[in-house]
Structures are given as structure tokens and as C-alpha cells.
Short mmCIF file of C-alpha atoms in Angstrom, two decimals:
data_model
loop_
_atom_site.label_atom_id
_atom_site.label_comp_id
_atom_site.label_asym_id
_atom_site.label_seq_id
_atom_site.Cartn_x
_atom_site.Cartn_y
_atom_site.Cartn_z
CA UNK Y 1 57.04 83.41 163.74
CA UNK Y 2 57.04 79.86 162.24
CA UNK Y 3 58.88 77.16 164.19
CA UNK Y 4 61.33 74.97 163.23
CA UNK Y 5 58.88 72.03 163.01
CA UNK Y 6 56.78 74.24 160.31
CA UNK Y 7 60.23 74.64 158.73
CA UNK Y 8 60.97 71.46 158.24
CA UNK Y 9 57.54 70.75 157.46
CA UNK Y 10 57.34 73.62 154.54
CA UNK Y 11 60.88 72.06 153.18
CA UNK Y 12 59.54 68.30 153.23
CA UNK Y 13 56.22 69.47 151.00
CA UNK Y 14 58.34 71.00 148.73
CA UNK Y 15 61.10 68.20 148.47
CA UNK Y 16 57.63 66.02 147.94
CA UNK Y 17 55.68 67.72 145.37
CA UNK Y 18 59.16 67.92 143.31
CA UNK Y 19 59.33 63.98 143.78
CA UNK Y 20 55.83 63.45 142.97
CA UNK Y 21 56.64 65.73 139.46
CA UNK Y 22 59.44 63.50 138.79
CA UNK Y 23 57.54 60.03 139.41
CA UNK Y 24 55.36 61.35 136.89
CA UNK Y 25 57.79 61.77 134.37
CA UNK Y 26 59.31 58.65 135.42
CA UNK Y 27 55.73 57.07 134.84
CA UNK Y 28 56.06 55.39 138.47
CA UNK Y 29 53.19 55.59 140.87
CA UNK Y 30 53.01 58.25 143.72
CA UNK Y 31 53.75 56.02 146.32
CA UNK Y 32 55.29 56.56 149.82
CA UNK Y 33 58.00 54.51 148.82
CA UNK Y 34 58.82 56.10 145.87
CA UNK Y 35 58.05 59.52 146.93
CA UNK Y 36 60.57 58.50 149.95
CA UNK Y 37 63.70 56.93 147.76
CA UNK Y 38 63.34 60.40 145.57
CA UNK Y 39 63.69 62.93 148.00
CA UNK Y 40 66.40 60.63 149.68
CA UNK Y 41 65.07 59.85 153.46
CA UNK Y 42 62.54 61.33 155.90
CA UNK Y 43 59.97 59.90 157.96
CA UNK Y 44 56.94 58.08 156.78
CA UNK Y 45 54.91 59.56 159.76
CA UNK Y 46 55.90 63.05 158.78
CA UNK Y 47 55.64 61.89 154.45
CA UNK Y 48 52.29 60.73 154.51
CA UNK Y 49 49.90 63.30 155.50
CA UNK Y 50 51.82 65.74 153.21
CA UNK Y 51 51.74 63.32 150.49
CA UNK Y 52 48.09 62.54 151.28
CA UNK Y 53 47.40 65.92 150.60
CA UNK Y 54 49.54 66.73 147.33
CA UNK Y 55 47.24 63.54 145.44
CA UNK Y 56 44.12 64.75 146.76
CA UNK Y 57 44.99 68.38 145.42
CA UNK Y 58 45.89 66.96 142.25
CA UNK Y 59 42.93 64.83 142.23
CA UNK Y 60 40.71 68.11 142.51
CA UNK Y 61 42.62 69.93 140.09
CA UNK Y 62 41.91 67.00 137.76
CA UNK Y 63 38.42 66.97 138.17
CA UNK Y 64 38.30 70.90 137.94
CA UNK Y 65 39.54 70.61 134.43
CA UNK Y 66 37.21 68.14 133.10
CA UNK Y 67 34.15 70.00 134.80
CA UNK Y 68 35.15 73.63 132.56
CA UNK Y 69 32.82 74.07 130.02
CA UNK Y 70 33.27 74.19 126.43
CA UNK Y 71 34.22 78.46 125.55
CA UNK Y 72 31.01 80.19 124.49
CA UNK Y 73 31.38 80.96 120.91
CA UNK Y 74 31.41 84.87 121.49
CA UNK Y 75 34.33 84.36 123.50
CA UNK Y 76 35.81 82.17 120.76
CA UNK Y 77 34.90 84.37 118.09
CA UNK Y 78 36.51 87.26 120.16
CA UNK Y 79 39.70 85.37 121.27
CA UNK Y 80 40.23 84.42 117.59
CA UNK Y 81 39.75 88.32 116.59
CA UNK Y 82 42.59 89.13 118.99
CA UNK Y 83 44.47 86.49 117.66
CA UNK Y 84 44.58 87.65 114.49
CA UNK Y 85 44.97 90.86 115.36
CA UNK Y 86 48.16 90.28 117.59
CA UNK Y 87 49.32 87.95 114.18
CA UNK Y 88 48.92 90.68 112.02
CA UNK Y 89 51.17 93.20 114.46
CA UNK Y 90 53.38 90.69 114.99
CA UNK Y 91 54.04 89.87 111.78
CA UNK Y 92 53.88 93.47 110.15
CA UNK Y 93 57.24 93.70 112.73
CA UNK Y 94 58.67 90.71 111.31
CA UNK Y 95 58.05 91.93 107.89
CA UNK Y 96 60.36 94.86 108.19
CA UNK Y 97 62.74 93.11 109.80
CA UNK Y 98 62.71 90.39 106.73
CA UNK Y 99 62.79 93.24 104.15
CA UNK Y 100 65.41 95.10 106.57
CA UNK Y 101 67.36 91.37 106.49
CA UNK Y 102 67.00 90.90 103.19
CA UNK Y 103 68.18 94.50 101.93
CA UNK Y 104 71.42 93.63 103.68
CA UNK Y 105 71.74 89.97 102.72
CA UNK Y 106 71.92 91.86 98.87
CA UNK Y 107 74.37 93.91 100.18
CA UNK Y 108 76.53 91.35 101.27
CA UNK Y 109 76.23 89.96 98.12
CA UNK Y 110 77.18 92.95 96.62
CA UNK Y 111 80.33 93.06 98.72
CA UNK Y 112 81.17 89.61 97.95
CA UNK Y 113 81.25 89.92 94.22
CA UNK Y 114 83.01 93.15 94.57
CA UNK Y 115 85.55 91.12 96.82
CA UNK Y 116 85.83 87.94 94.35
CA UNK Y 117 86.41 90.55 91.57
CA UNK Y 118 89.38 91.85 93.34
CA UNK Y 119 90.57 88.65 94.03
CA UNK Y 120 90.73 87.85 90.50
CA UNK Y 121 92.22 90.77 89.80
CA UNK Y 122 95.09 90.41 92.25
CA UNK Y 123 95.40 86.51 90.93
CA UNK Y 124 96.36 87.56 87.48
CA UNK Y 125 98.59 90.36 88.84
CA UNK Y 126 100.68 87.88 90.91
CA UNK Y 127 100.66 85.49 87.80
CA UNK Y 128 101.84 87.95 85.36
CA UNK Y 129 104.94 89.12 88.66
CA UNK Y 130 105.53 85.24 88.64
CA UNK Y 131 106.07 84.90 84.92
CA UNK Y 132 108.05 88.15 84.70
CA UNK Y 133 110.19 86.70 88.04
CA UNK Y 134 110.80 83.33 85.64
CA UNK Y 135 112.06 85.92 83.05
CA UNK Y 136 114.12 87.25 84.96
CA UNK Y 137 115.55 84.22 86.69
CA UNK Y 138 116.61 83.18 83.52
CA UNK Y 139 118.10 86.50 82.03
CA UNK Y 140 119.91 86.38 85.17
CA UNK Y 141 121.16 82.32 84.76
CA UNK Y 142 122.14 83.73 81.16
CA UNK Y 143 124.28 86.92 82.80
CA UNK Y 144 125.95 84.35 84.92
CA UNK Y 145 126.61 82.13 82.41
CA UNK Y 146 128.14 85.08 80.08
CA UNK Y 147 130.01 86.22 82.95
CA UNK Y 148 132.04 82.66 83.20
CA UNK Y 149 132.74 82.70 79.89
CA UNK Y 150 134.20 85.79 80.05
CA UNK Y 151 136.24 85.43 82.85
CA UNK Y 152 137.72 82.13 81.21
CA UNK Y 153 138.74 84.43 78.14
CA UNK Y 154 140.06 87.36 80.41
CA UNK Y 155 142.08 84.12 82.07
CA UNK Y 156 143.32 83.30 79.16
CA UNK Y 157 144.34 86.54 77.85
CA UNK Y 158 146.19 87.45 81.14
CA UNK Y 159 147.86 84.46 81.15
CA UNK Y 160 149.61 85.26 77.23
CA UNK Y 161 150.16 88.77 78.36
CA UNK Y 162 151.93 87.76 81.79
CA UNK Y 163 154.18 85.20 78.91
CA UNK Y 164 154.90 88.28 76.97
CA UNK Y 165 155.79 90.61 79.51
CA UNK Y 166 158.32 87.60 80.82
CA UNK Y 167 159.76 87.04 77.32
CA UNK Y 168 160.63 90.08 76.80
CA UNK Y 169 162.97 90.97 79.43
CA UNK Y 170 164.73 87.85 78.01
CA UNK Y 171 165.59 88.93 74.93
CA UNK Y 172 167.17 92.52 75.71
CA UNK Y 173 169.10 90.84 78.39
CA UNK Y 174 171.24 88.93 75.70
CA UNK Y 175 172.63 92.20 74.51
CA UNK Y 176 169.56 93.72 71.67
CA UNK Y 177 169.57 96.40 72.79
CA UNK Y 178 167.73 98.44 75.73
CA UNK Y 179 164.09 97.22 76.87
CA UNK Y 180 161.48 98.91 74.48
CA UNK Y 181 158.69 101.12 76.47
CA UNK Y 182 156.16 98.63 77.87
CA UNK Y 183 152.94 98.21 75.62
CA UNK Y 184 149.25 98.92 76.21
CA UNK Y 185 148.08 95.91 77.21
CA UNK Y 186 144.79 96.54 75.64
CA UNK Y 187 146.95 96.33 72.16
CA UNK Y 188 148.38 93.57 72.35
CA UNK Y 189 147.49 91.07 69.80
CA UNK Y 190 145.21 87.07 71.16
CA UNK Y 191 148.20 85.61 69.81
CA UNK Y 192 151.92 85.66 70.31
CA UNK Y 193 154.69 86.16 68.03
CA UNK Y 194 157.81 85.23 69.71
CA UNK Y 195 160.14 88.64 69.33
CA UNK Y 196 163.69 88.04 66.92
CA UNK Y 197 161.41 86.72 63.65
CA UNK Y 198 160.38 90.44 62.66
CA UNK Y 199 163.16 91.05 60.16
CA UNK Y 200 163.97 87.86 58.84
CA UNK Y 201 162.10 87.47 55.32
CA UNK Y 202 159.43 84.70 54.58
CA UNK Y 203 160.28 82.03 51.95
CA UNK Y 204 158.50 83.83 49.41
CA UNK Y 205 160.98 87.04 50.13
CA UNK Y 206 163.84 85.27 49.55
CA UNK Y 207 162.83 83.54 46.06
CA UNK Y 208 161.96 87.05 44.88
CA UNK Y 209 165.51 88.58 46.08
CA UNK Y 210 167.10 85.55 44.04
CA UNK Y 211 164.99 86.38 40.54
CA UNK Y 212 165.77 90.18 40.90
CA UNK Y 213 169.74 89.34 41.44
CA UNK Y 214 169.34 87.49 38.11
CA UNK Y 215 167.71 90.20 36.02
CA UNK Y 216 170.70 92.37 37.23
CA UNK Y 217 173.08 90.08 36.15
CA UNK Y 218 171.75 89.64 32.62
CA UNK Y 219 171.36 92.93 31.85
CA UNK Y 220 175.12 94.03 32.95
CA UNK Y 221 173.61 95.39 36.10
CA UNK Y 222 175.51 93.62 38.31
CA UNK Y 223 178.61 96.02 38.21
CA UNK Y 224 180.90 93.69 36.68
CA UNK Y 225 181.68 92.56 32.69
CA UNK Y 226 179.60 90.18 31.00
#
């Protein structure tokens, strides 16, 4: 069972080798100092051995790399064979999923010519309900304006037959006669006569009357001696 000193000792590597990654990035030098400020505080006594060992690991893994040799050119040849065979696979995937991408990219396209048709087609439809509600906005200012004038001439017309039906009265009250059976209204003439003229004879009735008592007169008609 490890102790709490190995603990603490397995944490502190660990806190290290994750400073010494980040000094490298950092482009500082794996120093005690540095290494120390990174992880934030710990002992140099108990820091450098770990440290000590961390660059000399490094160190060998360094050398290790620049003592492989150079790949045997059967393994190249080979590794380049499975390369190309992994490309091929790999890309004989990707193929159908281009074509697959590609058949549905044209059916989008599809749809969205299909959808900018029937856009157009319910443009004009709302341009031709637009002109026809102008139309009838104006049939219907026209109505209205009809309407006015034809309440000013019902107006007027109840206003002479309300006159008529008051003169009237009038007259047979002075002794005519009895009141006469009340007319249709829808009879009645635009234009009022006032009532008493009816049998008195125009100007020209009168000169006629005259000429025709003369004729009578000449010719002995008169019932008296010439």
C-alpha cells in the first residue's frame, strides 16, 4: 500500500512533467525555478531529484530518436501499399457519400425552383386581388358618392311634398269645399303649382274668347238686332 510520502511524491512528478511541457511551449528553460513558479510552490529538496530525472528521460528519448534507422525500403514499399490501399477504401466511402450528397443537393434544387415558381405564382395572384380591391374601392367611393346625391334630391323632394301637404289644408279651410283624398306621393309632380290657378284661363284664352264674341256679333249671332 503506497504511503502518503509516495503520494505526494507521484502528484509532484506529475504537477512537474506538466510544467516542464508548458516551459517548452513557453520556450523557457527547464529550470528549478521555473519548473517551481509553474506548478505554484513545493520544495526544492523534494523538486529536484524528480526534475533531475524527467530531463534525463527526455534526454534519452532524444537520443533514441536520432539513433532509429532510416525504414528499409521493403517496409517502405509495403507501408506505402497499405497506404494506398486504406486511400482507395477510404475514398471509395467518400465517393458514395459525395454522389449520395450530391443527388440530394439536385434535389434541393429541384425543390427550390419548384418553391420560387410558386412564389411567383402567388405574387401575381395577390397583385391581380390588389388591383381588383382598387376597383372596388373605387366602385364603392362612386356608390357613396351616388348615394349623397340622392339623398340631397329625396331631401329636396320631401321637403316640396311636406309644403304641399301643408298648403292644402289651407285652402279648403277658407270654405272650397271639403279636403280632396290625399295624393300618391309618388305622383306628385318636382314642381309646385300653388292650388286656386287651375280654372282661371291663360292670356292667350282670354284673347281668343274676345275674337269669338266678335264673330257672333257680326254675324247676328249675338241674340240681339243688328
Amino acid at each position: 500500500m503506497a504511503t502518503k510520502t509516495q503520494k505526494a511524491s507521484a502528484t509532484l512528478e506529475k504537477k512537474a512533467k506538466t510544467a516542464v511541457i508548458e516551459l517548452d511551449k513557453l520556450g523557457k528553460p527547464i529550470t528549478n525555478a521555473n519548473v517551481r513558479e509553474q506548478i505554484g510552490g513545493c520544495s526544492f529538496r523534494d523538486l529536484s531529484p524528480i526534475l533531475k530525472a524527467i530531463v534525463a528521460e527526455r534526454e534519452a528519448r532524444a537520443r533514441a530518436e536520432t539513433l532509429v534507422p532510416d525504414m528499409p525500403e521493403e517496409v517502405a514499399e509495403l507501408s506505402t501499399a497499405l497506404w494506398e490501399a486504406a486511400f482507395r477504401a477510404a475514398d471509395e466511402s467518400a465517393a458514395a457519400s459525395r454522389r449520395a450528397h450530391a443527388e440530394e443537393v439536385a434535389d434541393l434544387r429541384k425543390q427550390l425552383d419548384q418553391w420560387e415558381i410558386d412564389v411567383g405564382t402567388v405574387e401575381d395572384e395577390l397583385e391581380a386581388m390588389t388591383t381588383r380591391a382598387k376597383d372596388a374601392e373605387a366602385a364603392k367611393a362612386e356608390i357613396e358618392e351616388q348615394v349623397v346625391d340622392l339623398r340631397v334630391v329625396i331631401a329636396g323632394l320631401e321637403g316640396r311634398l311636406l309644403g304641399r301637404q301643408e298648403a292644402t289644408p289651407a285652402e279648403f279651410e277658407g270654405g272650397k269645399g271639403a279636403a280632396p283624398e290625399p295624393e300618391d306621393a309618388r305622383q306628385l309632380p318636382l314642381f309646385y303649382d300653388p292650388p286656386g290657378d287651375e280654372g282661371l284661363p291663360i292670356e292667350g284664352d282670354a284673347m281668343d274668347g274676345d275674337l269669338a264674341q266678335d264673330h257672333k256679333d257680326n254675324c247676328g249671332l249675338g241674340g240681339e238686332a243688328a
